[in-house]
Short mmCIF file of C-alpha atoms in Angstrom, two decimals:
data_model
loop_
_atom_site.label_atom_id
_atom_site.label_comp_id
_atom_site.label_asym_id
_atom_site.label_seq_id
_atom_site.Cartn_x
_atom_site.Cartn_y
_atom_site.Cartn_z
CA UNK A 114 -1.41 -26.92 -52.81
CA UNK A 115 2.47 -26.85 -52.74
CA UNK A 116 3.60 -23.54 -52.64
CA UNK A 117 7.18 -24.53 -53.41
CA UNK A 118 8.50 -26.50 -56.23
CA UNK A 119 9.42 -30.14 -55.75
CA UNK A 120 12.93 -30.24 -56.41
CA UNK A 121 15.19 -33.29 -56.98
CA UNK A 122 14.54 -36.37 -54.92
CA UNK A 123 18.42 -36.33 -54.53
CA UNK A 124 18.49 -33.13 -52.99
CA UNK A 125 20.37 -33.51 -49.12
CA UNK A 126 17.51 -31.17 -48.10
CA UNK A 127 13.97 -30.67 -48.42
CA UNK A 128 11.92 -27.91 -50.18
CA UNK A 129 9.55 -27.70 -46.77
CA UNK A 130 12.06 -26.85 -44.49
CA UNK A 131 12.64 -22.87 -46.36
CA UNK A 132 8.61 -23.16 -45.17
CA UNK A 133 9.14 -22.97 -41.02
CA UNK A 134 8.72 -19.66 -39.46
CA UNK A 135 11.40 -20.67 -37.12
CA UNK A 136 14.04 -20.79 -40.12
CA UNK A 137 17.46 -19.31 -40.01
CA UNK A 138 20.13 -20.03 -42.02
CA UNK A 139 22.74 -21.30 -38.81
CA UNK A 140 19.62 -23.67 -38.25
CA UNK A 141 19.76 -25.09 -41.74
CA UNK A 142 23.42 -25.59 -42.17
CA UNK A 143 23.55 -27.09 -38.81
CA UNK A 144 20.72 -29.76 -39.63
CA UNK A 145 22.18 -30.64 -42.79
CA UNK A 146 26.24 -30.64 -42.82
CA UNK A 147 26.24 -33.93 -41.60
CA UNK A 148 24.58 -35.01 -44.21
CA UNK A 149 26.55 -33.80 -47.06
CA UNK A 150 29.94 -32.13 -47.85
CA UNK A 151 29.49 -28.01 -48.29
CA UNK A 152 30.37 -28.38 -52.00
CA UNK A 153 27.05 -30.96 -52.33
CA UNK A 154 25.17 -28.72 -50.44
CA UNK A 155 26.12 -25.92 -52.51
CA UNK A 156 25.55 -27.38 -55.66
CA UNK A 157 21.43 -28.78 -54.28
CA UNK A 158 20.73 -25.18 -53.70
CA UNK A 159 22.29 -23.85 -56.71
CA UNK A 160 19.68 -26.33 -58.46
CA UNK A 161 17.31 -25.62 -56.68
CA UNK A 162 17.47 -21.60 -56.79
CA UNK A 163 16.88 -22.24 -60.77
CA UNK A 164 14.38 -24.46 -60.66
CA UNK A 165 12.81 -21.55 -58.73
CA UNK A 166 13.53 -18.88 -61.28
CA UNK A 167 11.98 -21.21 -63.95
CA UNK A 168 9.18 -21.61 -61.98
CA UNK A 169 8.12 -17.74 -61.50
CA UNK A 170 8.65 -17.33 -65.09
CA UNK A 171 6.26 -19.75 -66.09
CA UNK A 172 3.71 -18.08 -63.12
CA UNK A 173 4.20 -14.69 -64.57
CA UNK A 174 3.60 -16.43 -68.09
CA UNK A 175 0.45 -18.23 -66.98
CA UNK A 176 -1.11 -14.91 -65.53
CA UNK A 177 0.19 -12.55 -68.09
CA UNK A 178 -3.58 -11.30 -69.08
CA UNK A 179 -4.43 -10.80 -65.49
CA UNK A 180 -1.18 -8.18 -65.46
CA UNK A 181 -2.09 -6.47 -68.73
CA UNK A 182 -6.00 -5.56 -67.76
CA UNK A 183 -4.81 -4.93 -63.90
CA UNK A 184 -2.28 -1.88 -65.88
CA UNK A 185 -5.39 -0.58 -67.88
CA UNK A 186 -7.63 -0.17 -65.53
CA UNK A 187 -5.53 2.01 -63.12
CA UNK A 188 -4.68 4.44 -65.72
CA UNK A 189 -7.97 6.76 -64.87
CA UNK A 190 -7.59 5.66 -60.74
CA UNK A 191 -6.43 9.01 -59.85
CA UNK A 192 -8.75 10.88 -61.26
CA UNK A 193 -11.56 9.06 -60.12
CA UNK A 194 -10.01 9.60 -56.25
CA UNK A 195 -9.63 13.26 -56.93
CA UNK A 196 -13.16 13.39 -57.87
CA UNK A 197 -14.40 12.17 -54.27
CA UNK A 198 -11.97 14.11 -52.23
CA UNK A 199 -13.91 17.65 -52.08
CA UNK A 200 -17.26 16.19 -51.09
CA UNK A 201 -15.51 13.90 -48.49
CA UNK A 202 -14.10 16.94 -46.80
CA UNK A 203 -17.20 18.42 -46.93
CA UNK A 204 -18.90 15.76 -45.11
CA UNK A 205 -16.04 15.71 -42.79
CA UNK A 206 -16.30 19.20 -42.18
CA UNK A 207 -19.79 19.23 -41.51
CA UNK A 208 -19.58 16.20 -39.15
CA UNK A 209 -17.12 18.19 -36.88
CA UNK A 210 -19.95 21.06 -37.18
CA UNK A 211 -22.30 18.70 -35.43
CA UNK A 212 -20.18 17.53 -33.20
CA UNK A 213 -19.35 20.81 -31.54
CA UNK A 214 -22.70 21.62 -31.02
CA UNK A 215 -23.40 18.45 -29.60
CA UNK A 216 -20.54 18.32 -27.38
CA UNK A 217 -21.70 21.71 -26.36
CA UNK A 218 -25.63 20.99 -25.57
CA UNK A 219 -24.39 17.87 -23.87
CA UNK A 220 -21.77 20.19 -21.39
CA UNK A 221 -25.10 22.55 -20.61
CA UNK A 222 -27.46 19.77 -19.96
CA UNK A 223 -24.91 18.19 -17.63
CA UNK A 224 -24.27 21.58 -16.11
CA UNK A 225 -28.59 21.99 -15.04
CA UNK A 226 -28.27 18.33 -13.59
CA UNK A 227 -25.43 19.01 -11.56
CA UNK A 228 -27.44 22.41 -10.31
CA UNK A 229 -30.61 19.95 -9.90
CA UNK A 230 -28.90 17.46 -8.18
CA UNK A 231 -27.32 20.51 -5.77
CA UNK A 232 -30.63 21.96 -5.27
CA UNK A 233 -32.14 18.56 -4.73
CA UNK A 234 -29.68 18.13 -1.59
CA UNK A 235 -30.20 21.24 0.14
CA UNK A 236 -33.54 20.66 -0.40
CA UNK A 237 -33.40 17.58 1.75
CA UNK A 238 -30.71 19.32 3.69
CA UNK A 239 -33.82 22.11 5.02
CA UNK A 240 -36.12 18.98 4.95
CA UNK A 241 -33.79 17.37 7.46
CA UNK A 242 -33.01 20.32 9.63
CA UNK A 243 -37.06 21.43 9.97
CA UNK A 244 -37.68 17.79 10.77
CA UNK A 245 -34.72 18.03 13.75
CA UNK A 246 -35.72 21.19 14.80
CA UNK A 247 -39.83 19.76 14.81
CA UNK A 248 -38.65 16.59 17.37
CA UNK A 249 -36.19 18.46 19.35
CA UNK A 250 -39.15 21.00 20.11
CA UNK A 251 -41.59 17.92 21.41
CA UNK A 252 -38.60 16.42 23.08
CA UNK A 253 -38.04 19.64 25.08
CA UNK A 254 -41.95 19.29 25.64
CA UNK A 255 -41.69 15.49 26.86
CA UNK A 256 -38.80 16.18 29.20
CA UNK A 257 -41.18 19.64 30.97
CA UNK A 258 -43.96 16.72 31.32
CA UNK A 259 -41.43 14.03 32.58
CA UNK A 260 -39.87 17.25 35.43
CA UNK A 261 -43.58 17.22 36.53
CA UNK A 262 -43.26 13.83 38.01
CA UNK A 263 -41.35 12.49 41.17
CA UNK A 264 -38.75 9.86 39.81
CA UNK A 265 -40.19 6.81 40.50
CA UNK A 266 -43.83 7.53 39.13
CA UNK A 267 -42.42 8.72 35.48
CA UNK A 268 -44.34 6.70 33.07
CA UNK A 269 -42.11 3.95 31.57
CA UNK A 270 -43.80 5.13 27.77
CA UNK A 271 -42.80 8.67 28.14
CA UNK A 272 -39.03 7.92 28.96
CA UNK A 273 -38.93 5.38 26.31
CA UNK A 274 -40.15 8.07 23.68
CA UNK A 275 -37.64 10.52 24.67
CA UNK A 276 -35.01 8.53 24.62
CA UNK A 277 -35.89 6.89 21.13
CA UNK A 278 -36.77 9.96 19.57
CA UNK A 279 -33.82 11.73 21.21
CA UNK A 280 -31.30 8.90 19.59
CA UNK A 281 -33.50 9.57 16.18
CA UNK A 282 -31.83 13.08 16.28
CA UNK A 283 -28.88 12.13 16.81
CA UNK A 284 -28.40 10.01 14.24
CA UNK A 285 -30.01 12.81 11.23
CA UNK A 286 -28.18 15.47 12.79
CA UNK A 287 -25.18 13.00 12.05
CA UNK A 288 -26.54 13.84 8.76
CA UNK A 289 -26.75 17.74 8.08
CA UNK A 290 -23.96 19.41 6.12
CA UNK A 291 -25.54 22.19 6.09
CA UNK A 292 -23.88 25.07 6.63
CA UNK A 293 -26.18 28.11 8.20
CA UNK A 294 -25.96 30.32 11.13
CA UNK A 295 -28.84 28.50 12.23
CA UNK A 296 -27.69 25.12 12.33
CA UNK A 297 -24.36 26.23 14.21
CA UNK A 298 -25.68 28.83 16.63
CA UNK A 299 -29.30 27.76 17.22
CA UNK A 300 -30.29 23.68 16.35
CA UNK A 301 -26.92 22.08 17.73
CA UNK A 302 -26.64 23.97 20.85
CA UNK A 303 -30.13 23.55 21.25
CA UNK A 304 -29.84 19.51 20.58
CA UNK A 305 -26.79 19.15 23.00
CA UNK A 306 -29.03 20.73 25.83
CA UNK A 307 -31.55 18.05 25.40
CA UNK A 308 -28.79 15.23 24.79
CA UNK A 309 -28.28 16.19 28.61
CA UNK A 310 -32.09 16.17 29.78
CA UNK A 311 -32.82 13.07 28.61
CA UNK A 312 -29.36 11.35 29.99
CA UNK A 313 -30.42 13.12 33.24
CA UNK A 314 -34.18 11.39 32.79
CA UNK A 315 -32.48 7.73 32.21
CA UNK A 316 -29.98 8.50 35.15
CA UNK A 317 -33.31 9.53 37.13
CA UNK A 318 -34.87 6.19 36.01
CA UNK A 319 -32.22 4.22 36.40
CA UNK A 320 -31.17 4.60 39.94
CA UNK A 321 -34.97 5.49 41.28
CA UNK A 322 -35.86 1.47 38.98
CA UNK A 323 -32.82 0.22 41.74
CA UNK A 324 -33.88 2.34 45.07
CA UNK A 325 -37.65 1.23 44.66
CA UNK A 326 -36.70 -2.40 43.44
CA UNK A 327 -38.96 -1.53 40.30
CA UNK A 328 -37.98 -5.14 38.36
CA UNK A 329 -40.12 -4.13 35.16
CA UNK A 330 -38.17 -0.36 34.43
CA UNK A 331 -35.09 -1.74 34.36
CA UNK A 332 -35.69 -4.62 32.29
CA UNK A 333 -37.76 -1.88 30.17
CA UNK A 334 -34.29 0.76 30.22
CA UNK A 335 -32.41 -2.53 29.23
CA UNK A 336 -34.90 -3.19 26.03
CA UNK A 337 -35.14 0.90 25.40
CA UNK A 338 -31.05 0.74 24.94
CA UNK A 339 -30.79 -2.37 23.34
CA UNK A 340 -33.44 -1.36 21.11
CA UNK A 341 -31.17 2.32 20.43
CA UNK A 342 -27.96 0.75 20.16
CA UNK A 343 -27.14 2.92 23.44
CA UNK A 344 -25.84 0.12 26.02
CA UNK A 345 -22.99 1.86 26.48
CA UNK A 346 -24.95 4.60 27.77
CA UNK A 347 -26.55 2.46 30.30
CA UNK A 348 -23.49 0.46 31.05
CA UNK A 349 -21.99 4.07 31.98
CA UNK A 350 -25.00 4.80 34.27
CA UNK A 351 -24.41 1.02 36.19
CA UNK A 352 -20.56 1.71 36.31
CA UNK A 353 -21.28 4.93 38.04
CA UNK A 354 -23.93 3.33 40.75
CA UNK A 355 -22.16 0.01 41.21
CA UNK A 356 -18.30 1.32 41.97
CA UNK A 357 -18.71 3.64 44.90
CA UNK A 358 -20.23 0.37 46.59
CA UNK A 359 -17.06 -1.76 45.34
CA UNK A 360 -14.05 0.73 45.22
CA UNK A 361 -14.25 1.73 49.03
CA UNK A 362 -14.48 -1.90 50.46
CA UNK A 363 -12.01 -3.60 48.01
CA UNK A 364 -8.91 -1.97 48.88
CA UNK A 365 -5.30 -2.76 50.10
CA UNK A 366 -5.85 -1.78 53.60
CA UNK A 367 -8.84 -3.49 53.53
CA UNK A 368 -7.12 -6.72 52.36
CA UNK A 369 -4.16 -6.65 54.91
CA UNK A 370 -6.84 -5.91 57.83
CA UNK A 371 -9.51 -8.30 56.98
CA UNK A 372 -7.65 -11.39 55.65
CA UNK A 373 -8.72 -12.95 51.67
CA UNK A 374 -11.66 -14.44 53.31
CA UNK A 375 -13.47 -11.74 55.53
CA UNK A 376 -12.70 -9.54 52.40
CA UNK A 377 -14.12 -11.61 49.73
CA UNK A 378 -16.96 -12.13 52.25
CA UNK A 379 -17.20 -8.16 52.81
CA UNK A 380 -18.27 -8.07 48.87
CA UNK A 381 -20.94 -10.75 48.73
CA UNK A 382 -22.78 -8.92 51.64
CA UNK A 383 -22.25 -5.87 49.99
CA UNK A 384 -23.21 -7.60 46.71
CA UNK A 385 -25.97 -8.96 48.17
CA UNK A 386 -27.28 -6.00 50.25
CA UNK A 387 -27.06 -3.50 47.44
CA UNK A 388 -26.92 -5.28 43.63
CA UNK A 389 -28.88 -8.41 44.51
CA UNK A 390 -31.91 -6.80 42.13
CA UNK A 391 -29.81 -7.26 38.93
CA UNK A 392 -29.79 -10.91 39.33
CA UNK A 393 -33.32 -10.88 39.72
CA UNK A 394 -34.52 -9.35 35.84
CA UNK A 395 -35.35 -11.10 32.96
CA UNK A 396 -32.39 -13.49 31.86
CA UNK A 397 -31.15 -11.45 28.82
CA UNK A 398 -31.28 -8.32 31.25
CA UNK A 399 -29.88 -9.91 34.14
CA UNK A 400 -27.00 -11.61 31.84
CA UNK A 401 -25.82 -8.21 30.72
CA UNK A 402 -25.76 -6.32 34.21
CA UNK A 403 -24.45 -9.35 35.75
CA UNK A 404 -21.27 -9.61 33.41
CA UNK A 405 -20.71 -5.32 33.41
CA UNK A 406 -20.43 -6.00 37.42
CA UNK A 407 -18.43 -8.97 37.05
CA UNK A 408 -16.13 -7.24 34.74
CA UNK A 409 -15.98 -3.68 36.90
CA UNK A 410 -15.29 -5.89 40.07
CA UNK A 411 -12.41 -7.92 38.86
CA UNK A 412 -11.01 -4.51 37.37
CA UNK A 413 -10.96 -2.92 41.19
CA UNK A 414 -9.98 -5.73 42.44
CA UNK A 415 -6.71 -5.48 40.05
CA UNK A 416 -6.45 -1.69 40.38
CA UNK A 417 -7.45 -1.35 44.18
CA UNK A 418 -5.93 -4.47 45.35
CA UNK A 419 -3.33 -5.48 43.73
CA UNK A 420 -1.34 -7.57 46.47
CA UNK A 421 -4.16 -9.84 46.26
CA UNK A 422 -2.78 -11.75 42.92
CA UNK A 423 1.09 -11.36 43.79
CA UNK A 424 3.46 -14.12 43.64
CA UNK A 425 6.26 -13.20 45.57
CA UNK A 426 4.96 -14.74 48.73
CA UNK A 427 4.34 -18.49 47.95
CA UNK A 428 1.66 -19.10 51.11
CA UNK A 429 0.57 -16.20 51.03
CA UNK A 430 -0.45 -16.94 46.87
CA UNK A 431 -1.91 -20.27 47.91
CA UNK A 432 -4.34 -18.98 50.14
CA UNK A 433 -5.33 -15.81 48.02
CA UNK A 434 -5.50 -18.51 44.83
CA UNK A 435 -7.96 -21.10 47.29
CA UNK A 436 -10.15 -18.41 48.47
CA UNK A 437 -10.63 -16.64 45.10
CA UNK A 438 -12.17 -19.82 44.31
CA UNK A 439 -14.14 -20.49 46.98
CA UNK A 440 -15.12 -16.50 46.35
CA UNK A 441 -16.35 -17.22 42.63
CA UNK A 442 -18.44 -20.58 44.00
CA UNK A 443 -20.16 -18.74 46.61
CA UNK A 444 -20.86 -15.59 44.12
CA UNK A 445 -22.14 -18.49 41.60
CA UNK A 446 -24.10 -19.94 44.25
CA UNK A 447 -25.29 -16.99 45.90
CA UNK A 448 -26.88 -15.24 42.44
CA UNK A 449 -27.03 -18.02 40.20
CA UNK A 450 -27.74 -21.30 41.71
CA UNK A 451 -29.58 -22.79 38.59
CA UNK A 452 -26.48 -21.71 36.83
CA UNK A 453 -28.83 -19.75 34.25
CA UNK A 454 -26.50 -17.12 33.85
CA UNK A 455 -22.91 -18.81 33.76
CA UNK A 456 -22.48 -16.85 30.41
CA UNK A 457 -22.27 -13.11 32.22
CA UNK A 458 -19.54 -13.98 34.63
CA UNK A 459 -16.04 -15.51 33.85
CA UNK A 460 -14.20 -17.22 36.39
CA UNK A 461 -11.38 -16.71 33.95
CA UNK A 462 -11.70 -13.23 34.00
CA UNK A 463 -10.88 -13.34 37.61
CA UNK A 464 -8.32 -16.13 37.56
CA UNK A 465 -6.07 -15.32 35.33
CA UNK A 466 -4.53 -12.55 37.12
CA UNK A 467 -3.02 -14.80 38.82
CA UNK A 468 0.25 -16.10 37.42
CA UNK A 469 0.57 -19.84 38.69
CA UNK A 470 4.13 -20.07 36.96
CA UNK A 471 5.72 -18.05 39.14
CA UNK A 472 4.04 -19.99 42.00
CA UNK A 473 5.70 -23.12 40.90
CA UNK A 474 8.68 -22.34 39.94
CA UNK A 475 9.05 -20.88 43.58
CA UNK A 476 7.53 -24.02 44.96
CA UNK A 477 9.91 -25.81 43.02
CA UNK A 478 12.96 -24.44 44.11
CA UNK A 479 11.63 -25.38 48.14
CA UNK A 480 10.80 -28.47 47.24
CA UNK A 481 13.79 -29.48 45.41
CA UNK A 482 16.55 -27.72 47.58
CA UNK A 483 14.94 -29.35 50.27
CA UNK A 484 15.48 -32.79 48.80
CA UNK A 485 19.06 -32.45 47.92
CA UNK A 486 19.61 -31.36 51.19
CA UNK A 487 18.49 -34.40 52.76
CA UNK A 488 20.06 -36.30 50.21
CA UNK A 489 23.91 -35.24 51.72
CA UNK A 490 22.65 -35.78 54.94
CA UNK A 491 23.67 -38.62 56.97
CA UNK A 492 21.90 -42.15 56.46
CA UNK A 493 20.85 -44.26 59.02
CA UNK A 494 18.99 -47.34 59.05
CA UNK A 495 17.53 -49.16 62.35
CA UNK A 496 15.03 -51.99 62.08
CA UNK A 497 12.72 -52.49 64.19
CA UNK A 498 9.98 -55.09 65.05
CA UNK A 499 7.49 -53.50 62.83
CA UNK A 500 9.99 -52.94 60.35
CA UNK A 501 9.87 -49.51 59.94
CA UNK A 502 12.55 -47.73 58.42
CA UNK A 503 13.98 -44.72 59.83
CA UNK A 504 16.14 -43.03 56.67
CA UNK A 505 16.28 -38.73 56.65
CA UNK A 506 16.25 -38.77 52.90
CA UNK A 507 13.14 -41.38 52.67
CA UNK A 508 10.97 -39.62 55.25
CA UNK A 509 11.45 -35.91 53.19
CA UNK A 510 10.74 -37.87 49.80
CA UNK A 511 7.82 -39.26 51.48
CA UNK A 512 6.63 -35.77 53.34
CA UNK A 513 7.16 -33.78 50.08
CA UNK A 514 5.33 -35.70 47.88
CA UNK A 515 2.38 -35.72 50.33
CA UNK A 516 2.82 -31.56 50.64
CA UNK A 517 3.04 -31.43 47.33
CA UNK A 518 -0.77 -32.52 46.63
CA UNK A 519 -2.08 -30.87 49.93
CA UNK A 520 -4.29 -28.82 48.58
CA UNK A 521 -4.25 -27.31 51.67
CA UNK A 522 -0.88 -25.66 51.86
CA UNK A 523 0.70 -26.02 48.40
CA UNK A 524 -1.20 -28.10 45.41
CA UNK A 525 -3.57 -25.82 43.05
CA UNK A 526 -5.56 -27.95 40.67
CA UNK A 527 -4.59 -25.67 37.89
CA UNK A 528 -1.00 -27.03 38.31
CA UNK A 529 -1.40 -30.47 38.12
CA UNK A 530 0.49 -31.24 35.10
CA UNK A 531 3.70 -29.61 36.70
CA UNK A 532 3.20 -31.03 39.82
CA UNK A 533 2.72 -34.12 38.97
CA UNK A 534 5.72 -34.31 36.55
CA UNK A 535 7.54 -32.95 39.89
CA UNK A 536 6.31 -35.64 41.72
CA UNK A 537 7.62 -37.99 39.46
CA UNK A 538 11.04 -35.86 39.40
CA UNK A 539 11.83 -36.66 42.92
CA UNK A 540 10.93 -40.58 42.39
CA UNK A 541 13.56 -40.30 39.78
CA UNK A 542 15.94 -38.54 41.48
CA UNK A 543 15.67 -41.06 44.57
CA UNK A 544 15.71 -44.20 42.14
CA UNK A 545 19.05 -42.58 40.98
CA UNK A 546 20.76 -41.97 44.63
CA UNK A 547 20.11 -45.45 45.63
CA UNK A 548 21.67 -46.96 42.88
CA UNK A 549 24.98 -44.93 43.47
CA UNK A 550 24.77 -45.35 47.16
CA UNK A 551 27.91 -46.77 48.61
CA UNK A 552 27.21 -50.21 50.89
CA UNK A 553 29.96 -49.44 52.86
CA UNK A 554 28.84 -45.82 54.15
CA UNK A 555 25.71 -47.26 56.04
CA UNK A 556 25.63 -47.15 59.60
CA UNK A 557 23.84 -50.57 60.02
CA UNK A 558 23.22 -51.86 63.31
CA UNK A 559 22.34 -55.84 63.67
CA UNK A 560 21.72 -56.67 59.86
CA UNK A 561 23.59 -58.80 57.72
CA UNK A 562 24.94 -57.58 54.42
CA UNK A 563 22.63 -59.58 52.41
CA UNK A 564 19.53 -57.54 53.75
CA UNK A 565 20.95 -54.84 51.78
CA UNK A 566 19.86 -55.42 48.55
CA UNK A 567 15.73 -56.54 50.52
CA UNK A 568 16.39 -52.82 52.20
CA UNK A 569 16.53 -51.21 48.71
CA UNK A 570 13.78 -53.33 47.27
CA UNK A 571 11.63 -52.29 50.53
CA UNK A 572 12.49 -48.56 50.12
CA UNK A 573 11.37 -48.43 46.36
CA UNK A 574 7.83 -50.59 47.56
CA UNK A 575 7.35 -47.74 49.75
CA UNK A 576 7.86 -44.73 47.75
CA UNK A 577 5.12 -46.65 45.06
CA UNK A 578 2.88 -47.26 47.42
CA UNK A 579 3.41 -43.64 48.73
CA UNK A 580 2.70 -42.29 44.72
CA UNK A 581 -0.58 -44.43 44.36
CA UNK A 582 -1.77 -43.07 47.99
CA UNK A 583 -1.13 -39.34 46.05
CA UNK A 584 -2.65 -40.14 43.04
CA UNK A 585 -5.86 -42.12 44.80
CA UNK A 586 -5.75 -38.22 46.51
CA UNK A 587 -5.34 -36.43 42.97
CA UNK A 588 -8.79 -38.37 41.76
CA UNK A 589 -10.86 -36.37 44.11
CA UNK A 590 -9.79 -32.81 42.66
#
């Protein structure tokens, strides 16, 4: 249905376009003034505003009926409204009524379930604190019947029950808001008493399990504290018997009087003397002490003996580097041959306290000073019958590139990368120097000048073959 008349064909515009919700009248004029002058565009809508007016006056005429009953039958409309109005507010009035009282029944019930739900808490609140109080009182009765026994003979069930039940307290009285004069003066004071009985039975068990070699309590304290969630309680009482046996041997004097080797050697027997038993539990026991006295060691070693893992002396760093190796294979060998337990101990732990950088870049600077050095030096070349060549700058290229893979001296295998890229460095470097070496400068006795050019080709053969003799050495690391 067109809601709009059609107006003339010959309009410049179209009846639709008054339609859009995006119309404006700078839209319209813009559109359509290219179309037309401004005097045909006035004259269209002129038309077309009285076709409009004709068009509402027929509407009106059509639906002139409709108007006429719509005017009669508002005439008693008000007092039809004004008859509903008073029982309305009545309603209304009443309604509000109701809803006070409900609002205010609601607001009381709410009120006893907050008072329930308060008395419901302290309820559980005495519950909780009779139930503390009940254990504490047979813990206090277990430790009186563990007291009665020498340490080693305590009954692996009774310490196991204390110290479960004892962490059971802990954990409600974690619990207990409480406030009372009981609670504050009586049950905690009372629980921290115990707390320090029953650490003072698992110290008693612990160290008496390691004095009498008792394999199964320790592997039993291990499963009690696991079991708890108390390892660090445990890992306290193996700190506290494994560093006096550690911190008096692994020292700085002790270093600078013994030598690396007779000192790393002083801590296996020591090791092995005193600690061998941890090695010896179950695997999942023996994995956790194992890696707590890994961990304690390298931390003396760093605190105690700190000279050990300093740079500033280069041979000195090589052979505290070697023999911190050799010092982790022997410990591997010496507690875990089968290699059942490489997860408790981390050579990288130890290792990287080292700082191999440092090392190098010291190295470095010997090395390549060195080299320059023979490099201005004088030149001399003498053959011989075996042909051997007799150059200062060729014999260091040759002797550092050997020292700098003897693993005995200077190489570490955790710096081959750098050393091998220095290796290559001073090839370089050499391959440079003899092409900007002067003819004329050599001191040649007995050689024609045309043996030059074989002595050059001779001297690079021999500094490959002397690489590929390194590198055949590098394959064995």
């Amino acid at each position: 249905m067109d809601i709009l008349p059609k107006g003339d064909p010959s309009f410049t515009f179209n009846q639709e376009d008054f339609l859009k919700e995006s119309f404006t009248v700078d839209d319209f004029m813009k559109d359509h003034r290219s179309n037309a002058s401004l005097e045909q565009l006035r004259q269209d809508l002129s038309s077309y505003l009285r076709t409009l007016r004709l068009a509402m006056i027929d509407l009106i005429n059509e639906d002139y009926s409709d108007f006429i009953n719509l005017s009669a039958n508002l005439v008693d409309l008000d007092s039809s409204i004004n008859n509903l109005i008073h029982p309305l507010d009545a309603i209304r009035k009443e309604i509000e009524r109701v809803e006070i009282e409900f609002n205010g029944i609601i607001e009381k019930i709410e009120s006893n379930f907050n008072q329930l739900k308060t008395v419901r808490k302290e309820k559980e609140q005495v519950e909780l604190v009779i139930n503390v109080s009940r254990i504490l009182n047979i813990i206090d009765l277990l430790c009186e019947k563990i007291d009665t026994f020498p340490d080693d003979q305590i009954p692996n069930h009774l310490i196991e029950r204390v110290i479960i039940q004892m962490n059971e307290v802990s954990i409600n009285l974690t619990k207990v808001s409480l406030n009372s004069c009981y609670v504050s003066s009586t049950l905690r004071p009372f629980c921290d008493s115990l707390i320090n009985r029953v650490n003072q039975v698992g110290e008693r068990a612990f160290t008496s399990s390691i004095t009498s070699h008792n394999l199964e309590r320790l592997d039993k304290l291990f499963q009690i504290y696991s079991l708890t969630g108390q390892l660090g309680r445990l890992e306290k009482l193996l700190i506290n018997y494994v560093r006096p046996h550690f911190i008096d041997i692994a020292t700085e004097n002790r270093l600078e009087q013994l030598g690396t080797q007779s000192f790393y050697q002083h801590i296996l027997d020591t090791f092995e003397s005193s600690l061998k038993i941890f090695v010896q539990l179950k695997q999942s026991s023996a994995e956790w002490f194992l890696h707590k006295i890994w961990k304690e060691l390298v931390n003396i070693l760093t605190l105690q003996a700190p000279s050990l893992f300093s740079s500033g002396n280069p041979n000195q760093f090589h052979v505290n580097y070697t023999n911190t190796l050799k010092f982790f294979e022997n410990f591997q060998s010496l507690n875990d041959p089968d290699l059942k337990l490489s997860k408790a101990y981390s050579k990288s732990l130890l290792m990287r306290k080292f700082n191999p950088s440092v090392y190098f870049r010291i190295r470095f600077q010997e090395i390549a000073s060195k080299f320059e050095s023979s490099l201005n030096s004088s030149y001399i070349y003498y053959p011989q019958a075996e042909k051997k060549f007799k150059i200062n700058s060729l014999i260091t290229l040759f002797d550092l590139i050997t020292a700098c893979w003897d693993s005995s001296k200077i190489y570490l295998p955790c710096l081959f990368p750098q050393f091998l890229k220095l290796t290559l460095q001073l090839i370089s470097r050499y391959a440079v120097w003899l092409e900007k070496l002067d003819h004329k400068q050599l001191q040649i006795e007995k050689i024609a000048a045309s043996e030059i050019s074989r002595l050059k080709c001779t001297l690079l053969s021999l500094i490959v073959s002397s690489t590929e003799q390194s590198m055949v050495e590098l394959g064995s690391f």
